[in-house]
Amino acid sequence: MSVDRLIEAIEAKKNPTVLGLDPYPDHIPPEILDKHAAKHGQTLKTLQGAYKEYIFALIDALHDLVPAVKLQSACYESLGPGGVEVLRQGVLRARKKGLYVIVDAKRGDIGSTSKAYSSAYLGRVELGDTLIPVFDADGLTVNPYLGSDNLDPFLKDCKMYDKMIFVLCKTSNRSSSEVQELMAGDRPLYRVIAEQVSRAGRQLAGKYGYLNTAIVAGATQPSAIRQLRKDHPELFFLVPGYGAQGGKAEDIAAAFDKQGRGAVVNNSRGICCAWQKDDSVPFTEAARKAAIGMRGDLQKAIR
Amino acid sequence: MSVDRLIEAIEAKKNPTVLGLDPYPDHIPPEILDKHAAKHGQTLKTLQGAYKEYIFALIDALHDLVPAVKLQSACYESLGPGGVEVLRQGVLRARKKGLYVIVDAKRGDIGSTSKAYSSAYLGRVELGDTLIPVFDADGLTVNPYLGSDNLDPFLKDCKMYDKMIFVLCKTSNRSSSEVQELMAGDRPLYRVIAEQVSRAGRQLAGKYGYLNTAIVAGATQPSAIRQLRKDHPELFFLVPGYGAQGGKAEDIAAAFDKQGRGAVVNNSRGICCAWQKDDSVPFTEAARKAAIGMRGDLQKAIR
């Protein structure tokens, strides 16, 4: 089961960190940006080349430290089709390095449309009797607003191709309460969503008791994390918002079970932009140091 | 104001129809598919070429009949970066033909990420002191699950570049009730969302009284349409689900105001796949006939 592979990758590296590959122009070390600008000027090609060099270097430098990467689709889409090609190549590169790859695209639509999204990111596209992989990630983030017929095509591909979905439940941003904490009956909406995710994935359980249908619960929401863990010992958590967004190791300890399993914690800027605070070493070295520091903090908090 | 341009385009063509460009392999006339397959075999290139020829032909054949097109991003993403390039070219082609162009991507994320999505689809990407347009559509569909800091970057671009967002409120799919009709206090969630959208757009009102922040309300949800129109005379509606999904002209009459304004109605398969029921004429001719029929049905129902 896909969730078992993720858990085993975490245990092999003793590290539940997901390296977030969310490039923005001001995240890229100037020497990389300048090199591509010298060739392509102030164009999207400059950013496409720079993003590719930057994420490939990070993948190559950190693949022995972290079990997984998460690529934020928006960053790549913002560079147009050529940026989406960098996303595709990033997924490929990370998988080749043995990493578990999550595409953070937060897709969600009516059933027939979700099928197209699922084919793109998790499954295969059908052309006659040929099945063609497109992005072929291990996992995808999914938005729950459209209900179960949105989830169904993703579930089918999770089963057929052994993949995971991570459904938005309680997100890390400040205004997440505006919708996600509306009281639906006696419970906030995010708890209802978690219940739906659990029901949807009940036939996709792995050997450690977790499902291939996981949820997103932000590091900035410690009380929601505690509540969700109590409600759903069977749901694996993707925890964004660690570091730059304010989430701390002790805030997320409750996401983990007694065996230290149950969650992966994403950090993007805190690792990838560590060079901005420590320019005495190459940027990949600064990222490694930051990742090692985070691993230590998480290990201490979980213990 | 962007919403005024949309309203005036509708009035110029006496037609509130949005042509939905949501290609799937089985929507493409076999002669087009075969032509590209002869060159590229069973590959994504075949579908990319076929989708491009198909949507360009539909845009060229129907641009005098309909005021707007909506491109479903999932269909293009499912073909990888080369498919996303077809999406980009489709947006360009349609804008050149004077059409109002909505990208149906249902994006939504935390603020910094939404900014990247908004830059891609509505605004400009910054590189040094250069501002680069990427997809540059007139409007984008947005998912409300993450709350107001998700909406903020889109609002900024709506203001700066005179664009529209269409926020998912009550969608056309069967399971939309599972989340969208949960009771939040005394009202179903979708009414709370509409309230948030109205508040977000209050400084973006056009001369006909509608805001640049619009909502999506499915043609299959006539009672929700009535309720939303009563709650919010200031919100423009994008109404999907007409035709193949079951929505009828009389179901959506309530979306329109006394002047016959207030909504656009999307139809994808009902127009684009009309050739499957009428192969006596070229597929573009079958699409024109279907579009003319729909225009008549809507005019009758709105009157």
Coordinates of C-alpha atoms in Angstrom, one line a residue:
Chain A
M1 CA 0.0 0.0 0.0
S2 CA 1.2 3.5 -0.9
V3 CA 0.8 4.7 2.7
D4 CA 3.0 1.9 3.9
R5 CA 5.7 2.8 1.5
L6 CA 5.5 6.4 2.8
I7 CA 5.7 5.2 6.4
E8 CA 8.6 2.8 5.6
A9 CA 10.5 5.6 3.9
I10 CA 10.0 7.8 6.9
E11 CA 11.3 5.1 9.2
A12 CA 14.3 4.3 7.0
K13 CA 15.4 7.9 7.2
K14 CA 14.2 8.4 10.8
N15 CA 12.6 11.6 9.5
P16 CA 9.0 12.6 8.9
T17 CA 10.0 15.7 7.0
V18 CA 8.6 16.5 3.5
L19 CA 10.8 18.8 1.5
G20 CA 8.5 21.4 0.0
L21 CA 9.7 22.4 -3.4
D22 CA 7.7 25.7 -3.8
P23 CA 10.0 28.0 -5.8
Y24 CA 9.4 31.7 -6.1
P25 CA 11.8 34.1 -7.9
D26 CA 13.1 35.5 -4.6
H27 CA 13.9 32.0 -3.3
I28 CA 16.4 31.3 -5.9
P29 CA 20.1 32.1 -5.1
P30 CA 21.1 35.1 -7.3
E31 CA 23.9 33.3 -9.0
I32 CA 21.4 30.8 -10.5
L33 CA 19.0 33.5 -11.5
D34 CA 21.7 35.6 -13.1
K35 CA 23.1 32.8 -15.1
H36 CA 19.7 32.1 -16.7
A37 CA 18.9 35.8 -17.1
A38 CA 22.2 36.2 -19.0
K39 CA 20.8 33.7 -21.5
H40 CA 17.1 34.5 -21.6
G41 CA 16.7 38.1 -20.2
Q42 CA 13.6 39.0 -18.3
T43 CA 11.4 36.2 -19.6
L44 CA 9.6 33.1 -18.3
K45 CA 12.4 31.0 -19.8
T46 CA 14.8 32.5 -17.3
L47 CA 12.6 31.4 -14.4
Q48 CA 11.9 28.0 -15.9
G49 CA 15.6 27.3 -16.2
A50 CA 16.3 28.7 -12.8
Y51 CA 13.5 26.7 -11.1
K52 CA 14.7 23.5 -12.7
E53 CA 18.3 24.0 -11.7
Y54 CA 17.2 25.0 -8.1
I55 CA 14.8 22.1 -7.4
F56 CA 17.1 19.5 -9.1
A57 CA 20.0 20.6 -6.9
L58 CA 17.8 20.4 -3.8
I59 CA 16.5 17.0 -4.7
D60 CA 20.0 15.7 -5.4
A61 CA 21.4 17.2 -2.2
L62 CA 18.7 16.1 0.2
H63 CA 17.4 12.8 -1.1
D64 CA 19.4 10.8 1.5
L65 CA 17.9 12.9 4.4
V66 CA 14.2 13.2 3.6
P67 CA 11.7 10.5 2.6
A68 CA 9.4 12.7 0.5
V69 CA 9.0 15.9 -1.5
K70 CA 5.9 18.0 -2.1
L71 CA 5.8 20.2 -5.2
Q72 CA 3.5 23.2 -5.1
S73 CA 1.8 23.2 -8.5
A74 CA 1.0 26.9 -8.4
C75 CA 4.6 27.9 -8.5
Y76 CA 5.2 26.0 -11.7
E77 CA 1.9 26.9 -13.3
S78 CA 2.7 30.5 -12.8
L79 CA 5.5 30.1 -15.4
G80 CA 3.0 28.7 -18.0
P81 CA 3.3 25.4 -19.9
G82 CA 7.1 25.5 -19.7
G83 CA 6.8 25.8 -15.9
V84 CA 4.5 22.8 -15.8
E85 CA 7.1 20.9 -17.7
V86 CA 9.6 21.7 -14.9
L87 CA 7.0 20.3 -12.4
R88 CA 6.8 17.1 -14.5
Q89 CA 10.6 16.8 -14.6
G90 CA 10.8 17.5 -10.9
V91 CA 8.4 14.6 -10.1
L92 CA 10.4 12.3 -12.3
R93 CA 13.8 13.3 -10.8
A94 CA 12.5 12.9 -7.3
R95 CA 11.0 9.5 -8.0
K96 CA 14.3 8.3 -9.6
K97 CA 16.1 9.3 -6.4
G98 CA 13.7 7.1 -4.5
L99 CA 11.6 9.8 -2.9
Y100 CA 7.9 9.7 -2.3
V101 CA 6.4 12.5 -4.4
I102 CA 3.3 14.5 -3.6
V103 CA 2.0 17.0 -6.0
D104 CA 0.2 19.8 -4.1
A105 CA -2.4 20.9 -6.6
K106 CA -5.5 20.9 -4.3
R107 CA -7.7 19.8 -7.2
G108 CA -11.4 19.1 -6.9
D109 CA -14.3 19.1 -9.4
I110 CA -17.4 17.3 -10.6
G111 CA -16.8 13.6 -11.1
S112 CA -16.1 13.5 -14.9
T113 CA -13.6 16.4 -14.4
S114 CA -11.9 14.9 -11.4
K115 CA -11.3 11.8 -13.5
A116 CA -9.2 13.9 -15.8
Y117 CA -7.3 15.4 -12.9
S118 CA -6.8 12.0 -11.4
S119 CA -5.6 10.5 -14.7
A120 CA -3.1 13.4 -15.0
Y121 CA -1.5 13.3 -11.6
L122 CA -2.1 9.7 -10.3
G123 CA -3.4 7.4 -12.9
R124 CA -3.1 7.0 -16.7
V125 CA -4.7 8.8 -19.6
E126 CA -6.6 6.4 -22.0
L127 CA -6.1 6.7 -25.8
G128 CA -7.6 3.7 -27.6
D129 CA -6.2 0.7 -25.8
T130 CA -3.1 2.6 -24.6
L131 CA -2.7 3.8 -21.0
I132 CA -0.3 6.8 -20.8
P133 CA 1.2 8.0 -17.5
V134 CA 1.4 11.8 -17.4
F135 CA 2.7 13.3 -14.1
D136 CA 2.5 10.0 -12.2
A137 CA 3.1 11.2 -8.7
D138 CA 2.7 9.1 -5.6
G139 CA 0.1 11.4 -4.0
L140 CA -2.0 14.4 -4.7
T141 CA -3.7 17.0 -2.5
V142 CA -7.5 17.2 -3.1
N143 CA -10.1 19.9 -2.2
P144 CA -13.2 18.4 -0.6
Y145 CA -15.8 21.2 -1.4
L146 CA -17.5 19.2 -4.2
G147 CA -18.3 16.1 -2.1
S148 CA -17.9 12.4 -2.8
D149 CA -18.4 12.2 -6.6
N150 CA -15.3 14.4 -6.7
L151 CA -13.4 11.9 -4.6
D152 CA -14.5 8.8 -6.4
P153 CA -12.2 8.9 -9.5
F154 CA -9.2 9.6 -7.2
L155 CA -10.1 6.6 -5.1
K156 CA -10.3 4.4 -8.1
D157 CA -6.8 5.4 -9.1
C158 CA -5.6 5.1 -5.6
K159 CA -6.7 1.5 -5.7
M160 CA -5.7 0.7 -9.3
Y161 CA -2.3 2.3 -9.2
D162 CA -1.6 2.3 -5.4
K163 CA -1.5 6.0 -4.8
M164 CA -2.6 8.4 -2.0
I165 CA -4.7 11.4 -1.8
F166 CA -4.4 14.1 0.9
V167 CA -7.7 15.8 1.3
L168 CA -7.7 19.4 2.7
C169 CA -9.3 19.3 6.1
K170 CA -7.9 22.1 8.4
T171 CA -5.4 24.2 6.5
S172 CA -2.5 26.2 7.9
N173 CA -3.6 29.7 6.8
R174 CA -5.1 32.3 9.1
S175 CA -8.5 32.5 7.5
S176 CA -8.9 28.7 7.4
S177 CA -11.4 29.1 10.2
E178 CA -13.9 31.1 8.1
V179 CA -15.1 28.1 6.3
Q180 CA -13.5 25.1 7.9
E181 CA -14.6 25.9 11.5
L182 CA -18.2 26.7 10.6
M183 CA -20.4 24.5 12.8
A184 CA -22.1 21.8 10.8
G185 CA -24.5 20.4 13.3
D186 CA -22.5 19.9 16.5
R187 CA -19.0 19.8 14.9
P188 CA -16.8 22.2 12.9
L189 CA -16.8 21.5 9.2
Y190 CA -13.3 20.1 9.1
R191 CA -14.3 17.2 11.4
V192 CA -17.1 16.4 9.0
I193 CA -14.7 16.4 6.1
A194 CA -12.3 14.1 8.0
E195 CA -15.2 11.7 8.6
Q196 CA -16.0 11.7 4.9
V197 CA -12.3 11.0 4.0
S198 CA -12.2 8.1 6.5
R199 CA -15.4 6.6 5.0
A200 CA -14.1 7.0 1.5
G201 CA -10.9 5.2 2.2
R202 CA -12.1 2.4 4.4
Q203 CA -11.2 -0.3 1.8
L204 CA -7.7 1.2 1.3
A205 CA -6.0 0.4 4.7
G206 CA -2.4 -0.5 4.9
K207 CA -0.6 -2.8 7.3
Y208 CA 0.2 -0.1 9.9
G209 CA -3.5 0.7 10.2
Y210 CA -3.5 3.9 8.1
L211 CA -5.5 4.5 4.9
N212 CA -4.4 5.6 1.5
T213 CA -6.8 8.5 1.9
A214 CA -5.0 11.0 4.2
I215 CA -5.9 14.5 5.4
V216 CA -4.1 17.9 5.4
A217 CA -4.0 19.5 8.9
G218 CA -1.8 22.6 9.3
A219 CA 1.0 22.9 11.9
T220 CA -0.5 26.2 12.9
Q221 CA -3.7 24.4 14.1
P222 CA -2.5 22.4 17.1
S223 CA -6.0 22.0 18.7
A224 CA -7.4 20.8 15.4
I225 CA -4.5 18.3 15.1
R226 CA -5.3 16.9 18.5
Q227 CA -9.0 16.6 17.8
L228 CA -8.5 15.0 14.4
R229 CA -6.0 12.5 15.7
K230 CA -8.4 11.6 18.5
D231 CA -11.3 11.2 16.0
H232 CA -9.3 9.3 13.4
P233 CA -6.5 7.0 14.4
E234 CA -6.7 5.6 10.9
L235 CA -6.0 8.8 9.0
F236 CA -2.5 9.7 8.0
F237 CA -1.7 13.5 8.2
L238 CA 0.1 15.8 5.9
V239 CA 1.1 18.7 8.1
P240 CA 2.1 21.9 6.2
G241 CA 2.8 25.3 7.8
Y242 CA 5.9 24.3 9.8
G243 CA 8.6 26.9 10.1
A244 CA 8.1 30.0 8.1
Q245 CA 4.3 29.9 8.7
G246 CA 4.7 29.6 12.4
G247 CA 4.1 25.9 13.2
K248 CA 6.5 24.4 15.8
A249 CA 7.6 20.8 16.5
E250 CA 5.8 20.6 19.8
D251 CA 2.5 21.9 18.2
I252 CA 2.4 18.9 15.9
A253 CA 3.5 16.1 18.3
A254 CA -0.1 15.1 18.7
A255 CA -0.3 14.2 15.0
F256 CA 1.9 11.1 15.7
D257 CA 0.8 7.8 17.3
K258 CA 2.6 5.9 20.1
Q259 CA 4.9 4.3 17.5
G260 CA 5.9 7.7 16.2
R261 CA 3.9 7.1 13.0
G262 CA 1.0 8.9 11.4
A263 CA 2.2 12.1 9.8
V264 CA 4.6 13.9 7.5
V265 CA 5.5 17.5 8.1
N266 CA 6.2 19.8 5.2
N267 CA 8.8 22.5 5.3
S268 CA 9.5 24.6 2.2
R269 CA 11.1 28.0 2.9
G270 CA 12.7 26.9 6.2
I271 CA 14.8 24.4 4.3
C272 CA 15.1 25.7 0.7
C273 CA 15.7 29.3 1.7
A274 CA 18.1 28.6 4.5
W275 CA 20.9 30.1 2.3
Q276 CA 19.3 33.5 2.9
K277 CA 20.4 33.3 6.6
D278 CA 23.6 31.4 6.1
D279 CA 25.6 32.3 3.0
S280 CA 28.9 30.9 4.3
V281 CA 28.2 27.7 2.5
P282 CA 26.5 26.7 -0.9
F283 CA 22.7 26.9 -0.8
T284 CA 22.3 23.1 -0.9
E285 CA 24.6 22.8 2.2
A286 CA 22.5 25.4 4.0
A287 CA 19.4 23.4 3.1
R288 CA 21.0 20.2 4.4
K289 CA 21.9 21.9 7.7
A290 CA 18.3 23.2 8.1
A291 CA 16.8 19.8 7.3
I292 CA 19.1 18.1 9.8
G293 CA 18.1 20.6 12.4
M294 CA 14.4 20.0 11.7
R295 CA 14.8 16.3 11.8
G296 CA 16.3 16.7 15.3
D297 CA 13.5 18.9 16.5
L298 CA 10.9 16.5 15.2
Q299 CA 12.6 13.5 16.7
K300 CA 12.7 15.2 20.1
A301 CA 9.1 16.4 19.9
I302 CA 7.7 13.0 18.8
R303 CA 9.7 10.9 21.4
Chain B
M1 CA -15.4 46.8 -15.3
S2 CA -14.9 43.2 -16.3
V3 CA -18.4 42.1 -15.4
D4 CA -19.8 45.0 -17.5
R5 CA -17.8 43.8 -20.5
L6 CA -19.3 40.3 -20.0
I7 CA -22.8 41.7 -19.7
E8 CA -22.4 43.8 -22.8
A9 CA -21.0 40.9 -24.8
I10 CA -24.1 38.9 -23.8
E11 CA -26.4 41.7 -24.8
A12 CA -24.6 42.3 -28.1
K13 CA -25.2 38.6 -29.0
K14 CA -28.6 38.3 -27.3
N15 CA -27.2 35.1 -25.8
P16 CA -26.1 34.3 -22.2
T17 CA -24.4 31.0 -23.4
V18 CA -20.9 30.2 -22.4
L19 CA -19.3 27.7 -24.8
G20 CA -17.6 25.1 -22.7
L21 CA -14.4 23.8 -24.2
D22 CA -13.9 20.6 -22.2
P23 CA -12.4 18.2 -24.7
Y24 CA -12.1 14.5 -23.9
P25 CA -10.8 11.9 -26.4
D26 CA -14.3 10.6 -27.2
H27 CA -15.6 14.1 -27.9
I28 CA -13.3 14.6 -30.9
P29 CA -14.7 13.7 -34.3
P30 CA -12.8 10.5 -35.5
E31 CA -11.5 12.1 -38.6
I32 CA -9.5 14.6 -36.5
L33 CA -8.3 12.0 -34.1
D34 CA -7.3 9.7 -36.9
K35 CA -5.3 12.4 -38.7
H36 CA -3.2 13.2 -35.7
A37 CA -2.8 9.5 -34.7
A38 CA -1.5 8.8 -38.2
K39 CA 1.4 11.2 -37.4
H40 CA 2.0 10.6 -33.7
G41 CA 0.5 7.1 -32.9
Q42 CA -1.0 6.4 -29.5
T43 CA 0.7 9.3 -27.7
L44 CA -0.2 12.4 -25.9
K45 CA 1.0 14.4 -28.9
T46 CA -1.9 12.9 -30.9
L47 CA -4.4 14.2 -28.3
Q48 CA -2.7 17.5 -28.0
G49 CA -2.9 18.1 -31.7
A50 CA -6.5 16.9 -31.9
Y51 CA -7.6 19.0 -28.9
K52 CA -6.1 22.1 -30.5
E53 CA -7.6 21.6 -33.9
Y54 CA -11.0 20.8 -32.3
I55 CA -11.2 23.8 -30.0
F56 CA -9.8 26.2 -32.5
A57 CA -12.4 25.1 -35.0
L58 CA -15.2 25.5 -32.4
I59 CA -13.9 29.0 -31.4
D60 CA -13.7 30.1 -35.0
A61 CA -17.1 28.7 -35.9
L62 CA -19.1 29.9 -32.9
H63 CA -17.5 33.3 -32.0
D64 CA -20.3 35.3 -33.6
L65 CA -22.9 33.3 -31.7
V66 CA -21.7 33.2 -28.1
P67 CA -20.2 35.9 -25.9
A68 CA -17.9 33.7 -23.9
V69 CA -16.0 30.5 -23.6
K70 CA -14.9 28.5 -20.6
L71 CA -12.0 26.1 -20.8
Q72 CA -11.9 23.3 -18.3
S73 CA -8.3 23.1 -17.2
A74 CA -8.4 19.5 -16.2
C75 CA -8.9 18.3 -19.8
Y76 CA -5.7 20.1 -20.9
E77 CA -3.7 19.2 -17.8
S78 CA -4.5 15.6 -18.4
L79 CA -2.3 15.8 -21.5
G80 CA 0.7 17.1 -19.5
P81 CA 2.6 20.3 -20.2
G82 CA 1.9 20.1 -24.0
G83 CA -1.8 20.0 -23.1
V84 CA -1.4 23.1 -20.9
E85 CA 0.2 24.8 -23.9
V86 CA -3.1 24.0 -25.9
L87 CA -5.0 25.6 -23.0
R88 CA -2.8 28.7 -23.3
Q89 CA -3.3 28.9 -27.1
G90 CA -7.0 28.4 -26.7
V91 CA -7.3 31.3 -24.3
L92 CA -5.3 33.5 -26.8
R93 CA -7.3 32.4 -29.8
A94 CA -10.6 33.1 -28.1
R95 CA -9.6 36.5 -26.9
K96 CA -8.4 37.4 -30.4
K97 CA -11.9 36.5 -31.6
G98 CA -13.4 38.9 -29.1
L99 CA -14.7 36.3 -26.7
Y100 CA -14.7 36.7 -22.9
V101 CA -12.6 33.8 -21.6
I102 CA -13.0 32.0 -18.4
V103 CA -10.5 29.4 -17.2
D104 CA -12.3 26.8 -15.1
A105 CA -9.5 25.7 -12.9
K106 CA -11.2 25.9 -9.4
R107 CA -8.0 27.0 -7.8
G108 CA -7.7 27.8 -4.1
D109 CA -4.8 27.8 -1.6
I110 CA -3.1 29.7 1.2
G111 CA -2.5 33.4 0.4
S112 CA 1.1 33.2 -0.9
T113 CA 0.2 30.3 -3.2
S114 CA -3.0 31.9 -4.4
K115 CA -0.9 34.8 -5.5
A116 CA 1.0 32.5 -7.8
Y117 CA -2.2 31.1 -9.2
S118 CA -3.7 34.5 -9.7
S119 CA -0.5 35.8 -11.4
A120 CA -0.7 32.9 -13.7
Y121 CA -4.3 33.0 -14.8
L122 CA -5.4 36.7 -14.3
G123 CA -2.4 38.9 -13.4
R124 CA 1.2 39.1 -14.3
V125 CA 4.3 37.3 -13.1
E126 CA 7.0 39.6 -11.7
L127 CA 10.6 39.1 -12.7
G128 CA 12.8 42.0 -11.6
D129 CA 10.9 45.1 -12.9
T130 CA 9.2 43.1 -15.7
L131 CA 5.5 42.1 -15.5
I132 CA 4.8 39.1 -17.7
P133 CA 1.3 37.9 -18.6
V134 CA 1.0 34.1 -18.6
F135 CA -2.5 32.7 -19.3
D136 CA -4.1 36.1 -19.0
A137 CA -7.8 35.0 -19.0
D138 CA -10.7 37.3 -18.3
G139 CA -12.0 35.2 -15.4
L140 CA -11.1 32.2 -13.3
T141 CA -13.1 29.8 -11.1
V142 CA -12.0 29.7 -7.5
N143 CA -12.6 27.3 -4.7
P144 CA -13.7 28.9 -1.4
Y145 CA -12.6 26.2 1.1
L146 CA -9.5 28.1 2.4
G147 CA -11.3 31.4 3.3
S148 CA -10.5 35.0 2.6
D149 CA -6.7 35.0 2.5
N150 CA -7.1 32.7 -0.5
L151 CA -9.4 35.2 -2.1
D152 CA -7.3 38.3 -1.4
P153 CA -4.6 37.9 -4.2
F154 CA -7.3 37.2 -6.8
L155 CA -9.2 40.3 -5.7
K156 CA -6.1 42.4 -6.0
D157 CA -5.6 41.2 -9.6
C158 CA -9.3 41.7 -10.3
K159 CA -8.9 45.3 -9.4
M160 CA -5.5 45.8 -10.9
Y161 CA -6.1 44.1 -14.3
D162 CA -9.9 44.3 -14.4
K163 CA -10.7 40.6 -14.2
M164 CA -13.4 38.4 -12.6
I165 CA -13.4 35.5 -10.3
F166 CA -16.3 32.9 -10.1
V167 CA -16.3 31.3 -6.7
L168 CA -17.8 27.9 -6.3
C169 CA -20.9 28.2 -4.3
K170 CA -23.5 25.4 -5.2
T171 CA -22.0 23.1 -7.8
S172 CA -23.9 21.1 -10.4
N173 CA -22.8 17.6 -9.3
R174 CA -25.0 15.2 -7.4
S175 CA -22.9 15.0 -4.2
S176 CA -22.6 18.8 -4.0
S177 CA -25.1 18.7 -1.1
E178 CA -22.7 16.7 1.1
V179 CA -20.6 19.7 2.0
Q180 CA -22.3 22.7 0.4
E181 CA -25.7 22.1 2.1
L182 CA -24.3 21.4 5.6
M183 CA -26.1 23.7 7.9
A184 CA -23.7 26.4 9.2
G185 CA -25.8 28.0 11.9
D186 CA -29.3 28.6 10.3
R187 CA -28.1 28.5 6.7
P188 CA -26.6 25.9 4.3
L189 CA -22.9 26.5 3.8
Y190 CA -23.3 27.6 0.2
R191 CA -25.3 30.7 1.4
V192 CA -22.5 31.6 3.8
I193 CA -20.0 31.4 0.9
A194 CA -22.1 33.6 -1.3
E195 CA -22.2 36.1 1.6
Q196 CA -18.4 36.0 1.8
V197 CA -18.0 36.5 -1.9
S198 CA -20.3 39.5 -1.9
R199 CA -18.4 41.1 1.0
A200 CA -15.1 40.4 -0.8
G201 CA -16.2 42.1 -3.9
R202 CA -18.1 45.1 -2.5
Q203 CA -15.6 47.5 -4.0
L204 CA -15.7 45.9 -7.4
A205 CA -19.1 46.9 -8.6
G206 CA -19.9 47.6 -12.2
K207 CA -22.4 50.0 -13.8
Y208 CA -25.2 47.4 -14.0
G209 CA -25.0 46.7 -10.2
Y210 CA -23.0 43.4 -10.5
L211 CA -19.7 42.7 -8.9
N212 CA -16.5 41.4 -10.4
T213 CA -16.7 38.7 -7.8
A214 CA -19.3 36.2 -9.1
I215 CA -20.5 32.8 -8.0
V216 CA -20.9 29.4 -9.5
A217 CA -24.4 27.9 -9.1
G218 CA -25.3 24.7 -11.0
A219 CA -28.2 24.5 -13.4
T220 CA -29.2 21.3 -11.6
Q221 CA -29.9 23.2 -8.4
P222 CA -32.9 25.4 -9.2
S223 CA -33.9 26.0 -5.6
A224 CA -30.4 27.1 -4.7
I225 CA -30.4 29.4 -7.7
R226 CA -33.7 31.0 -6.5
Q227 CA -32.4 31.4 -3.0
L228 CA -29.0 32.8 -4.1
R229 CA -30.6 35.3 -6.4
K230 CA -33.0 36.5 -3.7
D231 CA -30.1 36.8 -1.2
H232 CA -27.7 38.5 -3.6
P233 CA -29.0 40.7 -6.4
E234 CA -25.4 42.0 -6.7
L235 CA -23.8 38.7 -7.6
F236 CA -23.4 37.5 -11.2
F237 CA -23.8 33.8 -11.7
L238 CA -21.9 31.3 -13.8
V239 CA -24.3 28.4 -14.3
P240 CA -22.8 25.1 -15.3
G241 CA -24.6 21.8 -15.7
Y242 CA -27.0 22.8 -18.5
G243 CA -27.8 20.1 -21.0
A244 CA -25.9 16.8 -20.6
Q245 CA -25.9 17.2 -16.8
G246 CA -29.6 17.7 -16.7
G247 CA -30.2 21.4 -16.1
K248 CA -33.0 22.9 -18.2
A249 CA -33.7 26.5 -19.4
E250 CA -36.7 26.9 -17.1
D251 CA -34.7 25.7 -14.1
I252 CA -32.3 28.6 -14.4
A253 CA -34.7 31.4 -15.3
A254 CA -34.5 32.6 -11.7
A255 CA -30.8 33.4 -12.1
F256 CA -31.7 36.4 -14.3
D257 CA -33.0 39.8 -13.2
K258 CA -35.9 41.7 -14.6
Q259 CA -33.6 43.2 -17.3
G260 CA -32.6 39.6 -18.3
R261 CA -29.2 40.1 -16.9
G262 CA -27.2 38.4 -14.1
A263 CA -26.0 35.1 -15.4
V264 CA -24.1 33.1 -18.0
V265 CA -25.0 29.5 -18.7
N266 CA -22.3 27.0 -19.7
N267 CA -22.9 24.2 -22.1
S268 CA -20.0 21.9 -23.2
R269 CA -21.1 18.5 -24.5
G270 CA -24.5 19.7 -25.6
I271 CA -22.9 22.0 -28.1
C272 CA -19.5 20.5 -28.8
C273 CA -20.6 16.9 -29.1
A274 CA -23.8 17.7 -31.1
W275 CA -22.1 16.0 -34.1
Q276 CA -22.6 12.7 -32.3
K277 CA -26.4 13.0 -32.8
D278 CA -26.3 14.8 -36.2
D279 CA -23.5 13.6 -38.5
S280 CA -25.2 14.9 -41.7
V281 CA -23.2 18.1 -41.4
P282 CA -19.6 19.0 -40.3
F283 CA -19.1 19.0 -36.6
T284 CA -18.8 22.7 -36.3
E285 CA -22.2 23.1 -38.1
A286 CA -23.8 20.7 -35.7
A287 CA -22.4 22.7 -32.9
R288 CA -23.7 26.0 -34.4
K289 CA -27.2 24.4 -34.7
A290 CA -27.1 23.3 -31.1
A291 CA -25.9 26.7 -29.9
I292 CA -28.7 28.4 -31.8
G293 CA -31.2 26.1 -30.3
M294 CA -29.9 26.7 -26.8
R295 CA -30.0 30.5 -27.4
G296 CA -33.6 30.2 -28.3
D297 CA -34.5 28.1 -25.3
L298 CA -32.7 30.6 -23.0
Q299 CA -34.3 33.6 -24.6
K300 CA -37.7 32.0 -24.2
A301 CA -37.1 31.0 -20.5
I302 CA -35.7 34.4 -19.5
R303 CA -38.4 36.5 -21.2

